C-alpha positions as a Python dict, from the first residue, in 0.01 Angstrom:
ca = {
    (1, 'M'): (0, 0, 0),
    (2, 'R'): (-14, -255, -284),
    (3, 'A'): (-117, 14, -536),
    (4, 'T'): (188, 224, -459),
    (5, 'L'): (436, -62, -488),
    (6, 'P'): (418, -92, -872),
    (7, 'A'): (435, 288, -900),
    (8, 'T'): (741, 295, -675),
    (9, 'L'): (910, 22, -878),
    (10, 'L'): (830, 203, -1202),
    (11, 'L'): (967, 531, -1067),
    (12, 'S'): (1279, 356, -942),
    (13, 'A'): (1338, 193, -1281),
    (14, 'L'): (1284, 523, -1460),
    (15, 'L'): (1528, 708, -1236),
    (16, 'T'): (1786, 434, -1281),
    (17, 'A'): (1753, 453, -1659),
    (18, 'C'): (1778, 833, -1655),
    (19, 'A'): (2080, 824, -1427),
    (20, 'S'): (2277, 601, -1662),
    (21, 'T'): (2536, 805, -1850),
    (22, 'S'): (2740, 524, -1999),
    (23, 'D'): (2608, 591, -2352),
    (24, 'I'): (2677, 965, -2334),
    (25, 'P'): (3032, 1094, -2384),
    (26, 'V'): (3177, 1268, -2078),
    (27, 'S'): (3210, 1589, -2278),
    (28, 'K'): (2829, 1599, -2315),
    (29, 'H'): (2742, 1541, -1947),
    (30, 'I'): (2551, 1831, -1795),
    (31, 'S'): (2754, 1808, -1477),
    (32, 'Q'): (3070, 1876, -1679),
    (33, 'S'): (2942, 2203, -1826),
    (34, 'G'): (2846, 2375, -1501),
    (35, 'A'): (2521, 2565, -1462),
    (36, 'L'): (2244, 2522, -1716),
    (37, 'R'): (2192, 2815, -1949),
    (38, 'V'): (1899, 2915, -2167),
    (39, 'H'): (1963, 2985, -2535),
    (40, 'P'): (1930, 3364, -2595),
    (41, 'G'): (1701, 3304, -2893),
    (42, 'L'): (1442, 3145, -2661),
    (43, 'L'): (1436, 3465, -2457),
    (44, 'G'): (1394, 3691, -2762),
    (45, 'Q'): (1754, 3810, -2735),
    (46, 'P'): (2009, 3836, -3017),
    (47, 'V'): (2194, 3509, -3070),
    (48, 'P'): (2575, 3540, -3078),
    (49, 'A'): (2740, 3409, -3397),
    (50, 'E'): (2913, 3126, -3207),
    (51, 'L'): (2572, 2991, -3092),
    (52, 'Q'): (2399, 3013, -3429),
    (53, 'G'): (2346, 2687, -3615),
    (54, 'E'): (2500, 2630, -3956),
    (55, 'G'): (2160, 2676, -4126),
    (56, 'A'): (2102, 3021, -3974),
    (57, 'P'): (2137, 3302, -4229),
    (58, 'A'): (2397, 3553, -4120),
    (59, 'S'): (2315, 3817, -4381),
    (60, 'A'): (1986, 3960, -4260),
    (61, 'V'): (2028, 4174, -3949),
    (62, 'A'): (1831, 4481, -3847),
    (63, 'K'): (1929, 4740, -3589),
    (64, 'A'): (1706, 4821, -3294),
    (65, 'T'): (1683, 5174, -3158),
    (66, 'D'): (1957, 5095, -2908),
    (67, 'D'): (2171, 4958, -3195),
    (68, 'A'): (2147, 4600, -3064),
    (69, 'P'): (2102, 4365, -3360),
    (70, 'I'): (1779, 4173, -3403),
    (71, 'K'): (1822, 3851, -3594),
    (72, 'M'): (1613, 3827, -3911),
    (73, 'D'): (1546, 3538, -4141),
    (74, 'E'): (1572, 3558, -4520),
    (75, 'T'): (1229, 3714, -4576),
    (76, 'G'): (1202, 3938, -4271),
    (77, 'L'): (1130, 3899, -3905),
    (78, 'R'): (935, 3581, -3846),
    (79, 'T'): (1039, 3488, -3496),
    (80, 'Q'): (786, 3708, -3317),
    (81, 'R'): (445, 3736, -3481),
    (82, 'S'): (226, 3752, -3171),
    (83, 'V'): (204, 4035, -2918),
    (84, 'Y'): (52, 3935, -2585),
    (85, 'F'): (-152, 4158, -2352),
    (86, 'D'): (-258, 4171, -1990),
    (87, 'L'): (-620, 4107, -1891),
    (88, 'D'): (-856, 4388, -2003),
    (89, 'N'): (-561, 4582, -2144),
    (90, 'A'): (-458, 4694, -2492),
    (91, 'A'): (-123, 4856, -2407),
    (92, 'V'): (175, 4709, -2594),
    (93, 'K'): (432, 4578, -2346),
    (94, 'A'): (792, 4699, -2376),
    (95, 'E'): (918, 4344, -2431),
    (96, 'F'): (747, 4340, -2774),
    (97, 'E'): (890, 4673, -2894),
    (98, 'P'): (1203, 4524, -3062),
    (99, 'A'): (992, 4282, -3267),
    (100, 'L'): (750, 4557, -3372),
    (101, 'Q'): (1043, 4781, -3464),
    (102, 'A'): (1183, 4505, -3682),
    (103, 'H'): (845, 4449, -3852),
    (104, 'G'): (817, 4824, -3916),
    (105, 'R'): (1166, 4843, -4064),
    (106, 'Y'): (1105, 4538, -4280),
    (107, 'L'): (784, 4689, -4419),
    (108, 'A'): (958, 5024, -4477),
    (109, 'S'): (1229, 4853, -4682),
    (110, 'H'): (974, 4638, -4872),
    (111, 'P'): (699, 4879, -4987),
    (112, 'A'): (500, 4607, -5166),
    (113, 'A'): (471, 4396, -4849),
    (114, 'Q'): (148, 4413, -4649),
    (115, 'V'): (41, 4284, -4310),
    (116, 'R'): (-287, 4233, -4131),
    (117, 'I'): (-294, 4270, -3754),
    (118, 'E'): (-555, 4041, -3599),
    (119, 'G'): (-665, 4148, -3251),
    (120, 'N'): (-785, 3874, -3017),
    (121, 'A'): (-932, 3846, -2668),
    (122, 'D'): (-993, 3557, -2434),
    (123, 'E'): (-1341, 3408, -2393),
    (124, 'R'): (-1427, 3600, -2077),
    (125, 'G'): (-1644, 3907, -2117),
    (126, 'P'): (-1931, 3987, -2356),
    (127, 'A'): (-1871, 3934, -2729),
    (128, 'G'): (-1908, 4306, -2807),
    (129, 'Y'): (-1654, 4402, -2543),
    (130, 'N'): (-1408, 4138, -2666),
    (131, 'A'): (-1448, 4262, -3026),
    (132, 'R'): (-1371, 4622, -2916),
    (133, 'L'): (-1075, 4506, -2707),
    (134, 'G'): (-938, 4304, -3001),
    (135, 'Q'): (-977, 4615, -3220),
    (136, 'K'): (-783, 4832, -2970),
    (137, 'R'): (-506, 4573, -2943),
    (138, 'A'): (-474, 4545, -3321),
    (139, 'D'): (-475, 4924, -3359),
    (140, 'N'): (-202, 4970, -3095),
    (141, 'V'): (19, 4712, -3266),
    (142, 'R'): (-52, 4881, -3601),
    (143, 'Q'): (51, 5221, -3462),
    (144, 'A'): (374, 5073, -3322),
    (145, 'I'): (464, 4922, -3659),
    (146, 'I'): (380, 5244, -3847),
    (147, 'S'): (582, 5453, -3601),
    (148, 'N'): (880, 5233, -3693),
    (149, 'G'): (869, 5305, -4064),
    (150, 'A'): (584, 5110, -4223),
    (151, 'A'): (343, 5302, -4445),
    (152, 'E'): (-17, 5324, -4325),
    (153, 'K'): (-140, 5149, -4639),
    (154, 'Q'): (81, 4848, -4561),
    (155, 'V'): (-82, 4770, -4227),
    (156, 'R'): (-451, 4694, -4183),
    (157, 'I'): (-631, 4561, -3879),
    (158, 'K'): (-904, 4312, -3804),
    (159, 'S'): (-1067, 4228, -3472),
    (160, 'L'): (-1147, 3864, -3409),
    (161, 'G'): (-1246, 3915, -3046),
    (162, 'E'): (-1282, 3571, -2887),
    (163, 'L'): (-1359, 3391, -3214),
    (164, 'R'): (-1016, 3241, -3288),
    (165, 'P'): (-849, 3116, -2969),
    (166, 'K'): (-498, 2974, -2987),
    (167, 'L'): (-570, 2748, -2690),
    (168, 'K'): (-922, 2622, -2625),
    (169, 'G'): (-890, 2564, -2250),
    (170, 'H'): (-1074, 2747, -1977),
    (171, 'D'): (-778, 2830, -1754),
    (172, 'E'): (-531, 3115, -1706),
    (173, 'E'): (-271, 2960, -1941),
    (174, 'S'): (-522, 2942, -2225),
    (175, 'W'): (-662, 3288, -2157),
    (176, 'A'): (-312, 3440, -2151),
    (177, 'E'): (-231, 3279, -2487),
    (178, 'N'): (-554, 3411, -2637),
    (179, 'R'): (-501, 3775, -2529),
    (180, 'R'): (-293, 3868, -2831),
    (181, 'A'): (-256, 4047, -3161),
    (182, 'D'): (-104, 3849, -3450),
    (183, 'V'): (102, 4000, -3733),
    (184, 'V'): (-1, 3815, -4050),
    (185, 'Y'): (197, 3878, -4369),
    (186, 'E'): (-51, 3891, -4657),
    (187, 'K'): (172, 4006, -4939),
    (188, 'E'): (549, 3995, -4956),
    (189, 'D'): (813, 4097, -5207),
}
């Protein structure tokens, strides 16, 4: 009972401090704005002009196949460089198609630019299997980029298998982060 008393007091003090809104203008209170919303850019969606920050370039916009704009930065698409895969799978998920379309269009309009697709796998499975799986993942991403306008000579692949994990843990979160193919720009205009 004694061990929980300091924890209870600490929690109580923390909640009291968090509940204080006297330093925050009423116009900024969450309760005043209604339901919480997630910024479209965090979901990979186009960001409306009224939500873009002042530093965001408005000039570079590419069209997706459904004519919905994909926001680009000054030197091409940089917001989505990793494509994630399911366990023991090399199929590109539909959610990554807009980003791969934008990379393909960027490369098509910049013939001197080159990318390397690095295929990765999580640590589970034999090294040879993981190397082959990384190769398949990289090749599928390469084909998606080429089918969207990039020249074959602009896109090369490399399998890293399990050798370069993004997260070094031994849990599902780490494994999911490591099942990926990364688009690495080697040469740009």
